[in-house]
Amino acid sequence: MLTNTLLRTSTRRILSTASSQSKRASSSARQAFKQSSEQEAGRNFIPTMAAATMGCFGLMSLMEHNETNSNNSTAQCLFGRSNTQAKEVEDKFAMYWPRNIMILFGPPGAGKGTHGPKIEDLLGIPQLSTGDMLRAAVAAKTDVGLKAAAVMKAGGLVSDDIVIGIIRDRIREPDCKFGFILDGFPRTSVQAQELDKMLAEEGACVTKVVELQVPDEVLEERICGRWIHKKSGRSYHVKYAPPKTMKKDGEGKPIPESMKDDETGEPLMQRPDDTASALVKRLKGYHGETVPILEHYKPNGIVSEVNANQGMDGVWGEVLESLKRGGK
């Protein structure tokens, strides 16, 4: 970055000098034109302009040469010669640029489990599930994890304050220095306000909200045909994305024993609430409590809506557009 800054400064000085010299040359040429006959002035003026033109071409070539050398040197410095300098650039970016803090919304079966990991890989930031964070905090016996464990042991619901505390601890870990994706939180407008308050204390804010939209009538088929690999969270579907090992019985239904993860060969499972009756209740909760959060963030101009009722490539294309700066 410093090399490019110096190059740009030097370039401006060269251009300024060249411009002054060009003006002086043009002034001399005009004086010669006035003092001489038309024929004589033509002989003096044309060589002068030709020299100025050649000088400009020479200057442009020099600038291109210097720019190329600078880019090559910077690339070699950061990627071939000095891991220390590359680390310094990363640290500056993490310290001075705003973190990319995303919230991924969508009803059950909209495709969050499919496209969330793709966004992780693309941006190099982790997708954070409140359930996973809660279990990790309890296992690590952190202060907030112990509070959560006590509440759950007593059969109560973990409060928003505890969840916010768990998120605060998690986003301070090194893998979140450039940002993170929240999945499953906030679920209510009150939680969104508490999240905003906590992030403001950290000098940050939500920078992008992406909603995957699918009509309710389409979701039943998606939900009831979904199978997951519990350890990794990889998601499969008997119709749209079946595992390689899947076999069907005489009625065309998948044989449970044949449903195995493509990568590990471990058994897949269906969630207990991935049923038609449970879906009705879940969708009511989503529309009644979660959707108003979108209205909370829309005035900030950070909400993007993605049509998730199409092929996976089409959905991903819209997701990519939404992630661009100023994307909608």
mmCIF file of C-alpha atoms in Angstrom:
data_model
loop_
_atom_site.group_PDB
_atom_site.id
_atom_site.type_symbol
_atom_site.label_atom_id
_atom_site.label_comp_id
_atom_site.label_asym_id
_atom_site.label_seq_id
_atom_site.Cartn_x
_atom_site.Cartn_y
_atom_site.Cartn_z
ATOM 1 C CA MET A 1 0.000 0.000 0.000
ATOM 2 C CA LEU A 2 2.844 2.424 0.862
ATOM 3 C CA THR A 3 4.591 1.618 -2.425
ATOM 4 C CA ASN A 4 1.443 2.393 -4.423
ATOM 5 C CA THR A 5 0.930 5.665 -2.483
ATOM 6 C CA LEU A 6 4.485 6.804 -3.239
ATOM 7 C CA LEU A 7 4.040 5.849 -6.886
ATOM 8 C CA ARG A 8 0.847 7.849 -7.201
ATOM 9 C CA THR A 9 2.500 10.886 -5.523
ATOM 10 C CA SER A 10 5.518 10.650 -7.839
ATOM 11 C CA THR A 11 3.231 10.243 -10.851
ATOM 12 C CA ARG A 12 1.307 13.400 -9.975
ATOM 13 C CA ARG A 13 4.580 15.334 -9.653
ATOM 14 C CA ILE A 14 5.809 14.028 -13.022
ATOM 15 C CA LEU A 15 2.505 14.929 -14.663
ATOM 16 C CA SER A 16 2.577 18.399 -13.064
ATOM 17 C CA THR A 17 6.126 19.015 -14.296
ATOM 18 C CA ALA A 18 5.287 17.682 -17.762
ATOM 19 C CA SER A 19 2.207 19.872 -17.897
ATOM 20 C CA SER A 20 4.244 22.994 -16.987
ATOM 21 C CA GLN A 21 6.857 22.156 -19.576
ATOM 22 C CA SER A 22 4.177 21.558 -22.174
ATOM 23 C CA LYS A 23 2.565 24.940 -21.398
ATOM 24 C CA ARG A 24 5.911 26.723 -21.713
ATOM 25 C CA ALA A 25 6.582 24.940 -24.999
ATOM 26 C CA SER A 26 3.171 25.922 -26.316
ATOM 27 C CA SER A 27 3.725 29.564 -25.242
ATOM 28 C CA SER A 28 7.089 29.669 -27.020
ATOM 29 C CA ALA A 29 5.503 28.175 -30.102
ATOM 30 C CA ARG A 30 2.787 30.852 -30.146
ATOM 31 C CA GLN A 31 5.377 33.635 -29.820
ATOM 32 C CA ALA A 32 7.378 32.140 -32.655
ATOM 33 C CA PHE A 33 4.234 31.988 -34.733
ATOM 34 C CA LYS A 34 3.532 35.689 -34.180
ATOM 35 C CA GLN A 35 7.101 36.794 -34.873
ATOM 36 C CA SER A 36 7.622 34.757 -38.011
ATOM 37 C CA SER A 37 5.944 34.380 -41.344
ATOM 38 C CA GLU A 38 3.350 31.617 -41.707
ATOM 39 C CA GLN A 39 5.777 29.370 -43.502
ATOM 40 C CA GLU A 40 8.571 29.890 -40.984
ATOM 41 C CA ALA A 41 6.208 29.503 -38.017
ATOM 42 C CA GLY A 42 4.918 26.242 -39.460
ATOM 43 C CA ARG A 43 8.442 24.865 -39.641
ATOM 44 C CA ASN A 44 9.097 25.817 -35.998
ATOM 45 C CA PHE A 45 5.700 24.866 -34.560
ATOM 46 C CA ILE A 46 5.342 21.371 -36.004
ATOM 47 C CA PRO A 47 8.637 20.028 -34.565
ATOM 48 C CA THR A 48 7.766 21.576 -31.199
ATOM 49 C CA MET A 49 4.386 19.830 -31.055
ATOM 50 C CA ALA A 50 5.904 16.583 -32.306
ATOM 51 C CA ALA A 51 8.475 16.712 -29.503
ATOM 52 C CA ALA A 52 5.757 17.409 -26.918
ATOM 53 C CA THR A 53 3.674 14.510 -28.250
ATOM 54 C CA MET A 54 6.622 12.128 -28.136
ATOM 55 C CA GLY A 55 7.353 13.348 -24.619
ATOM 56 C CA CYS A 56 3.795 12.495 -23.546
ATOM 57 C CA PHE A 57 4.044 9.004 -25.043
ATOM 58 C CA GLY A 58 7.367 8.536 -23.294
ATOM 59 C CA LEU A 59 5.881 9.664 -19.992
ATOM 60 C CA MET A 60 2.924 7.297 -20.380
ATOM 61 C CA SER A 61 5.247 4.394 -21.125
ATOM 62 C CA LEU A 62 7.349 5.254 -18.072
ATOM 63 C CA MET A 63 4.235 5.373 -15.870
ATOM 64 C CA GLU A 64 2.999 2.005 -17.164
ATOM 65 C CA HIS A 65 6.441 0.492 -16.650
ATOM 66 C CA ASN A 66 6.677 1.833 -13.098
ATOM 67 C CA GLU A 67 3.126 0.721 -12.283
ATOM 68 C CA THR A 68 3.825 -2.802 -13.549
ATOM 69 C CA ASN A 69 7.076 -3.019 -11.614
ATOM 70 C CA SER A 70 5.384 -1.664 -8.502
ATOM 71 C CA ASN A 71 2.529 -4.177 -8.695
ATOM 72 C CA ASN A 72 4.943 -7.026 -9.282
ATOM 73 C CA SER A 73 7.145 -5.923 -6.415
ATOM 74 C CA THR A 74 4.166 -5.573 -4.089
ATOM 75 C CA ALA A 75 2.816 -8.981 -5.077
ATOM 76 C CA GLN A 76 6.225 -10.586 -4.553
ATOM 77 C CA CYS A 77 6.631 -8.784 -1.248
ATOM 78 C CA LEU A 78 3.260 -9.840 0.132
ATOM 79 C CA PHE A 79 2.876 -13.280 -1.366
ATOM 80 C CA GLY A 80 6.352 -14.540 -2.114
ATOM 81 C CA ARG A 81 8.903 -12.978 0.150
ATOM 82 C CA SER A 82 7.502 -11.646 3.415
ATOM 83 C CA ASN A 83 4.803 -13.320 5.465
ATOM 84 C CA THR A 84 5.405 -10.679 8.116
ATOM 85 C CA GLN A 85 4.381 -7.843 5.815
ATOM 86 C CA ALA A 86 1.311 -9.765 4.640
ATOM 87 C CA LYS A 87 0.345 -10.272 8.290
ATOM 88 C CA GLU A 88 0.792 -6.541 8.924
ATOM 89 C CA VAL A 89 -1.620 -5.749 6.091
ATOM 90 C CA GLU A 90 -4.166 -8.190 7.529
ATOM 91 C CA ASP A 91 -3.845 -6.678 10.989
ATOM 92 C CA LYS A 92 -4.330 -3.143 9.655
ATOM 93 C CA PHE A 93 -7.393 -4.260 7.713
ATOM 94 C CA ALA A 94 -8.849 -5.936 10.809
ATOM 95 C CA MET A 95 -8.138 -2.883 12.977
ATOM 96 C CA TYR A 96 -9.159 0.042 10.772
ATOM 97 C CA TRP A 97 -11.785 -1.284 8.361
ATOM 98 C CA PRO A 98 -15.349 -2.074 9.509
ATOM 99 C CA ARG A 99 -16.027 -5.753 10.039
ATOM 100 C CA ASN A 100 -18.416 -7.528 7.679
ATOM 101 C CA ILE A 101 -21.230 -8.480 10.064
ATOM 102 C CA MET A 102 -24.075 -10.318 8.366
ATOM 103 C CA ILE A 103 -27.392 -11.775 9.428
ATOM 104 C CA LEU A 104 -28.788 -14.585 7.293
ATOM 105 C CA PHE A 105 -32.584 -14.857 7.426
ATOM 106 C CA GLY A 106 -35.061 -17.254 5.929
ATOM 107 C CA PRO A 107 -37.870 -19.611 6.948
ATOM 108 C CA PRO A 108 -37.112 -23.277 7.675
ATOM 109 C CA GLY A 109 -36.049 -24.964 4.445
ATOM 110 C CA ALA A 110 -35.132 -21.729 2.630
ATOM 111 C CA GLY A 111 -31.524 -22.839 2.088
ATOM 112 C CA LYS A 112 -29.544 -21.197 4.897
ATOM 113 C CA GLY A 113 -27.688 -24.451 5.533
ATOM 114 C CA THR A 114 -26.792 -24.685 1.837
ATOM 115 C CA HIS A 115 -25.698 -21.136 1.084
ATOM 116 C CA GLY A 116 -24.343 -20.133 4.496
ATOM 117 C CA PRO A 117 -21.196 -22.286 4.135
ATOM 118 C CA LYS A 118 -20.661 -20.902 0.616
ATOM 119 C CA ILE A 119 -20.674 -17.363 2.008
ATOM 120 C CA GLU A 120 -18.214 -18.512 4.684
ATOM 121 C CA ASP A 121 -15.819 -19.805 2.032
ATOM 122 C CA LEU A 122 -16.248 -16.743 -0.161
ATOM 123 C CA LEU A 123 -15.653 -14.099 2.513
ATOM 124 C CA GLY A 124 -13.450 -16.069 4.904
ATOM 125 C CA ILE A 125 -15.681 -15.326 7.907
ATOM 126 C CA PRO A 126 -17.385 -17.898 10.178
ATOM 127 C CA GLN A 127 -21.099 -18.650 10.305
ATOM 128 C CA LEU A 128 -22.184 -18.548 13.945
ATOM 129 C CA SER A 129 -25.147 -20.575 15.151
ATOM 130 C CA THR A 130 -26.570 -19.601 18.549
ATOM 131 C CA GLY A 131 -27.110 -23.268 19.401
ATOM 132 C CA ASP A 132 -23.494 -24.167 18.639
ATOM 133 C CA MET A 133 -22.188 -21.130 20.537
ATOM 134 C CA LEU A 134 -24.347 -21.956 23.551
ATOM 135 C CA ARG A 135 -23.165 -25.574 23.687
ATOM 136 C CA ALA A 136 -19.533 -24.505 23.262
ATOM 137 C CA ALA A 137 -19.807 -21.943 26.074
ATOM 138 C CA VAL A 138 -21.360 -24.512 28.415
ATOM 139 C CA ALA A 139 -18.665 -27.085 27.558
ATOM 140 C CA ALA A 140 -15.881 -24.511 28.059
ATOM 141 C CA LYS A 141 -17.423 -23.477 31.424
ATOM 142 C CA THR A 142 -17.057 -19.784 30.698
ATOM 143 C CA ASP A 143 -18.793 -17.368 33.080
ATOM 144 C CA VAL A 144 -21.712 -16.862 30.737
ATOM 145 C CA GLY A 145 -21.671 -20.580 29.872
ATOM 146 C CA LEU A 146 -22.073 -21.495 33.551
ATOM 147 C CA LYS A 147 -25.038 -19.115 33.831
ATOM 148 C CA ALA A 148 -26.650 -20.734 30.794
ATOM 149 C CA ALA A 149 -26.023 -24.234 32.161
ATOM 150 C CA ALA A 150 -27.693 -23.332 35.452
ATOM 151 C CA VAL A 151 -30.783 -21.966 33.679
ATOM 152 C CA MET A 152 -31.098 -25.006 31.420
ATOM 153 C CA LYS A 153 -30.596 -27.394 34.336
ATOM 154 C CA ALA A 154 -33.505 -25.710 36.096
ATOM 155 C CA GLY A 155 -35.634 -26.172 32.976
ATOM 156 C CA GLY A 156 -35.780 -22.480 32.100
ATOM 157 C CA LEU A 157 -35.191 -20.578 28.870
ATOM 158 C CA VAL A 158 -31.851 -18.859 28.360
ATOM 159 C CA SER A 159 -32.369 -15.101 28.560
ATOM 160 C CA ASP A 160 -31.441 -12.612 25.840
ATOM 161 C CA ASP A 161 -28.745 -11.152 28.114
ATOM 162 C CA ILE A 162 -27.028 -14.529 28.369
ATOM 163 C CA VAL A 163 -27.223 -15.148 24.615
ATOM 164 C CA ILE A 164 -25.816 -11.675 23.909
ATOM 165 C CA GLY A 165 -22.988 -12.388 26.354
ATOM 166 C CA ILE A 166 -22.186 -15.647 24.572
ATOM 167 C CA ILE A 167 -22.109 -13.867 21.207
ATOM 168 C CA ARG A 168 -19.896 -11.107 22.637
ATOM 169 C CA ASP A 169 -17.346 -13.677 23.830
ATOM 170 C CA ARG A 170 -17.423 -15.589 20.564
ATOM 171 C CA ILE A 171 -16.923 -12.634 18.226
ATOM 172 C CA ARG A 172 -13.777 -11.627 20.105
ATOM 173 C CA GLU A 173 -12.026 -14.769 18.899
ATOM 174 C CA PRO A 174 -9.407 -14.397 16.117
ATOM 175 C CA ASP A 175 -11.479 -15.974 13.341
ATOM 176 C CA CYS A 176 -14.061 -13.185 13.717
ATOM 177 C CA LYS A 177 -11.648 -10.285 13.300
ATOM 178 C CA PHE A 178 -12.819 -9.617 9.727
ATOM 179 C CA GLY A 179 -16.470 -10.329 10.486
ATOM 180 C CA PHE A 180 -18.994 -13.115 10.954
ATOM 181 C CA ILE A 181 -22.412 -14.400 9.869
ATOM 182 C CA LEU A 182 -25.201 -14.782 12.425
ATOM 183 C CA ASP A 183 -27.627 -17.646 11.819
ATOM 184 C CA GLY A 184 -30.579 -18.084 14.175
ATOM 185 C CA PHE A 185 -30.169 -14.754 15.961
ATOM 186 C CA PRO A 186 -31.757 -12.312 16.442
ATOM 187 C CA ARG A 187 -35.218 -13.867 16.434
ATOM 188 C CA THR A 188 -37.154 -10.878 17.770
ATOM 189 C CA SER A 189 -37.033 -7.096 17.448
ATOM 190 C CA VAL A 190 -35.954 -6.836 21.083
ATOM 191 C CA GLN A 191 -33.019 -9.166 20.407
ATOM 192 C CA ALA A 192 -32.092 -7.101 17.346
ATOM 193 C CA GLN A 193 -31.981 -3.949 19.459
ATOM 194 C CA GLU A 194 -29.851 -5.681 22.093
ATOM 195 C CA LEU A 195 -27.517 -6.971 19.380
ATOM 196 C CA ASP A 196 -27.133 -3.459 17.950
ATOM 197 C CA LYS A 197 -26.319 -2.103 21.410
ATOM 198 C CA MET A 198 -23.703 -4.786 22.045
ATOM 199 C CA LEU A 199 -22.063 -4.278 18.647
ATOM 200 C CA ALA A 200 -21.982 -0.499 19.179
ATOM 201 C CA GLU A 201 -20.017 -1.095 22.378
ATOM 202 C CA GLU A 202 -17.541 -3.054 20.246
ATOM 203 C CA GLY A 203 -17.364 -0.202 17.711
ATOM 204 C CA ALA A 204 -19.230 -2.239 15.092
ATOM 205 C CA CYS A 205 -22.676 -2.659 13.550
ATOM 206 C CA VAL A 206 -24.645 -5.008 11.296
ATOM 207 C CA THR A 207 -23.503 -4.332 7.727
ATOM 208 C CA LYS A 208 -25.688 -6.706 5.694
ATOM 209 C CA VAL A 209 -28.960 -8.593 6.152
ATOM 210 C CA VAL A 210 -29.830 -11.243 3.553
ATOM 211 C CA GLU A 211 -33.289 -12.807 3.490
ATOM 212 C CA LEU A 212 -33.922 -15.988 1.522
ATOM 213 C CA GLN A 213 -37.557 -15.883 0.395
ATOM 214 C CA VAL A 214 -39.615 -19.014 -0.350
ATOM 215 C CA PRO A 215 -43.447 -19.319 -0.460
ATOM 216 C CA ASP A 216 -44.900 -21.277 2.467
ATOM 217 C CA GLU A 217 -46.538 -23.859 0.189
ATOM 218 C CA VAL A 218 -43.150 -24.807 -1.266
ATOM 219 C CA LEU A 219 -41.460 -25.291 2.099
ATOM 220 C CA GLU A 220 -43.318 -28.447 3.170
ATOM 221 C CA GLU A 221 -41.769 -30.529 0.406
ATOM 222 C CA ARG A 222 -38.348 -29.099 1.201
ATOM 223 C CA ILE A 223 -38.602 -29.635 4.945
ATOM 224 C CA CYS A 224 -40.057 -33.133 4.952
ATOM 225 C CA GLY A 225 -37.446 -34.351 2.446
ATOM 226 C CA ARG A 226 -34.463 -32.899 4.317
ATOM 227 C CA TRP A 227 -31.732 -35.012 5.918
ATOM 228 C CA ILE A 228 -28.667 -33.673 7.702
ATOM 229 C CA HIS A 229 -25.206 -34.755 8.813
ATOM 230 C CA LYS A 230 -25.238 -33.772 12.471
ATOM 231 C CA LYS A 231 -21.501 -33.205 13.002
ATOM 232 C CA SER A 232 -20.867 -30.973 9.997
ATOM 233 C CA GLY A 233 -24.337 -29.547 9.409
ATOM 234 C CA ARG A 234 -24.264 -30.646 5.758
ATOM 235 C CA SER A 235 -27.774 -30.767 4.382
ATOM 236 C CA TYR A 236 -29.288 -33.191 1.854
ATOM 237 C CA HIS A 237 -32.686 -33.566 0.232
ATOM 238 C CA VAL A 238 -34.256 -36.705 -1.159
ATOM 239 C CA LYS A 239 -35.386 -34.844 -4.304
ATOM 240 C CA TYR A 240 -33.086 -31.854 -4.823
ATOM 241 C CA ALA A 241 -29.762 -32.982 -3.340
ATOM 242 C CA PRO A 242 -29.791 -36.685 -2.415
ATOM 243 C CA PRO A 243 -26.731 -38.393 -0.936
ATOM 244 C CA LYS A 244 -24.871 -40.687 -3.315
ATOM 245 C CA THR A 245 -25.807 -43.753 -1.249
ATOM 246 C CA MET A 246 -29.567 -43.155 -1.202
ATOM 247 C CA LYS A 247 -31.824 -46.068 -2.158
ATOM 248 C CA LYS A 248 -35.621 -46.123 -2.354
ATOM 249 C CA ASP A 249 -38.190 -48.717 -1.349
ATOM 250 C CA GLY A 250 -41.093 -49.952 -3.423
ATOM 251 C CA GLU A 251 -43.142 -46.824 -2.638
ATOM 252 C CA GLY A 252 -40.376 -44.494 -3.770
ATOM 253 C CA LYS A 253 -39.454 -43.451 -0.244
ATOM 254 C CA PRO A 254 -35.782 -43.343 0.840
ATOM 255 C CA ILE A 255 -34.497 -46.283 2.872
ATOM 256 C CA PRO A 256 -33.175 -44.726 6.118
ATOM 257 C CA GLU A 257 -30.187 -47.092 6.336
ATOM 258 C CA SER A 258 -29.004 -45.959 2.919
ATOM 259 C CA MET A 259 -28.891 -42.282 3.859
ATOM 260 C CA LYS A 260 -25.198 -41.554 4.531
ATOM 261 C CA ASP A 261 -22.968 -38.492 4.323
ATOM 262 C CA ASP A 262 -21.080 -38.227 1.023
ATOM 263 C CA GLU A 263 -17.812 -37.186 2.691
ATOM 264 C CA THR A 264 -17.636 -39.310 5.844
ATOM 265 C CA GLY A 265 -20.028 -42.189 5.142
ATOM 266 C CA GLU A 266 -21.654 -41.534 8.512
ATOM 267 C CA PRO A 267 -25.440 -41.907 8.919
ATOM 268 C CA LEU A 268 -27.699 -38.949 8.185
ATOM 269 C CA MET A 269 -30.657 -37.967 10.337
ATOM 270 C CA GLN A 270 -33.922 -36.066 10.116
ATOM 271 C CA ARG A 271 -34.705 -33.381 12.670
ATOM 272 C CA PRO A 272 -37.688 -34.152 14.910
ATOM 273 C CA ASP A 273 -39.355 -30.876 13.881
ATOM 274 C CA ASP A 274 -38.903 -31.469 10.141
ATOM 275 C CA THR A 275 -42.527 -32.551 9.809
ATOM 276 C CA ALA A 276 -45.559 -30.973 8.149
ATOM 277 C CA SER A 277 -47.346 -30.338 11.465
ATOM 278 C CA ALA A 278 -44.283 -28.798 13.113
ATOM 279 C CA LEU A 279 -43.657 -26.610 10.055
ATOM 280 C CA VAL A 280 -46.985 -24.795 10.466
ATOM 281 C CA LYS A 281 -46.021 -23.696 13.972
ATOM 282 C CA ARG A 282 -42.467 -22.750 12.940
ATOM 283 C CA LEU A 283 -43.657 -20.619 10.022
ATOM 284 C CA LYS A 284 -46.144 -18.815 12.259
ATOM 285 C CA GLY A 285 -43.303 -17.976 14.621
ATOM 286 C CA TYR A 286 -41.058 -16.870 11.757
ATOM 287 C CA HIS A 287 -43.582 -14.522 10.170
ATOM 288 C CA GLY A 288 -44.850 -13.190 13.493
ATOM 289 C CA GLU A 289 -41.550 -12.483 15.232
ATOM 290 C CA THR A 290 -38.591 -12.746 12.855
ATOM 291 C CA VAL A 291 -39.811 -10.855 9.794
ATOM 292 C CA PRO A 292 -40.317 -7.573 11.735
ATOM 293 C CA ILE A 293 -36.539 -7.572 12.276
ATOM 294 C CA LEU A 294 -36.182 -6.874 8.567
ATOM 295 C CA GLU A 295 -38.237 -3.718 9.048
ATOM 296 C CA HIS A 296 -35.874 -2.776 11.880
ATOM 297 C CA TYR A 297 -32.849 -2.869 9.563
ATOM 298 C CA LYS A 298 -34.397 -1.625 6.292
ATOM 299 C CA PRO A 299 -33.976 2.083 7.142
ATOM 300 C CA ASN A 300 -30.214 1.429 7.231
ATOM 301 C CA GLY A 301 -30.279 0.320 3.589
ATOM 302 C CA ILE A 302 -28.617 -3.020 4.341
ATOM 303 C CA VAL A 303 -31.434 -5.518 3.691
ATOM 304 C CA SER A 304 -31.292 -7.642 0.542
ATOM 305 C CA GLU A 305 -34.043 -10.032 -0.583
ATOM 306 C CA VAL A 306 -33.124 -13.174 -2.488
ATOM 307 C CA ASN A 307 -35.573 -15.336 -4.445
ATOM 308 C CA ALA A 308 -34.736 -18.755 -3.040
ATOM 309 C CA ASN A 309 -37.580 -20.456 -4.922
ATOM 310 C CA GLN A 310 -35.417 -21.338 -7.942
ATOM 311 C CA GLY A 311 -32.472 -23.551 -8.838
ATOM 312 C CA MET A 312 -29.426 -23.498 -6.580
ATOM 313 C CA ASP A 313 -27.270 -21.705 -9.159
ATOM 314 C CA GLY A 314 -29.879 -18.980 -9.543
ATOM 315 C CA VAL A 315 -30.168 -18.530 -5.780
ATOM 316 C CA TRP A 316 -26.402 -18.344 -5.375
ATOM 317 C CA GLY A 317 -26.166 -15.798 -8.181
ATOM 318 C CA GLU A 318 -28.618 -13.515 -6.369
ATOM 319 C CA VAL A 319 -26.781 -14.065 -3.073
ATOM 320 C CA LEU A 320 -23.530 -12.965 -4.715
ATOM 321 C CA GLU A 321 -25.190 -9.816 -6.054
ATOM 322 C CA SER A 322 -26.600 -9.029 -2.617
ATOM 323 C CA LEU A 323 -23.146 -9.307 -1.021
ATOM 324 C CA LYS A 324 -21.588 -6.711 -3.302
ATOM 325 C CA ARG A 325 -21.113 -3.214 -1.946
ATOM 326 C CA GLY A 326 -24.426 -1.463 -2.482
ATOM 327 C CA GLY A 327 -25.996 -4.759 -3.613
ATOM 328 C CA LYS A 328 -29.737 -5.263 -3.342
#
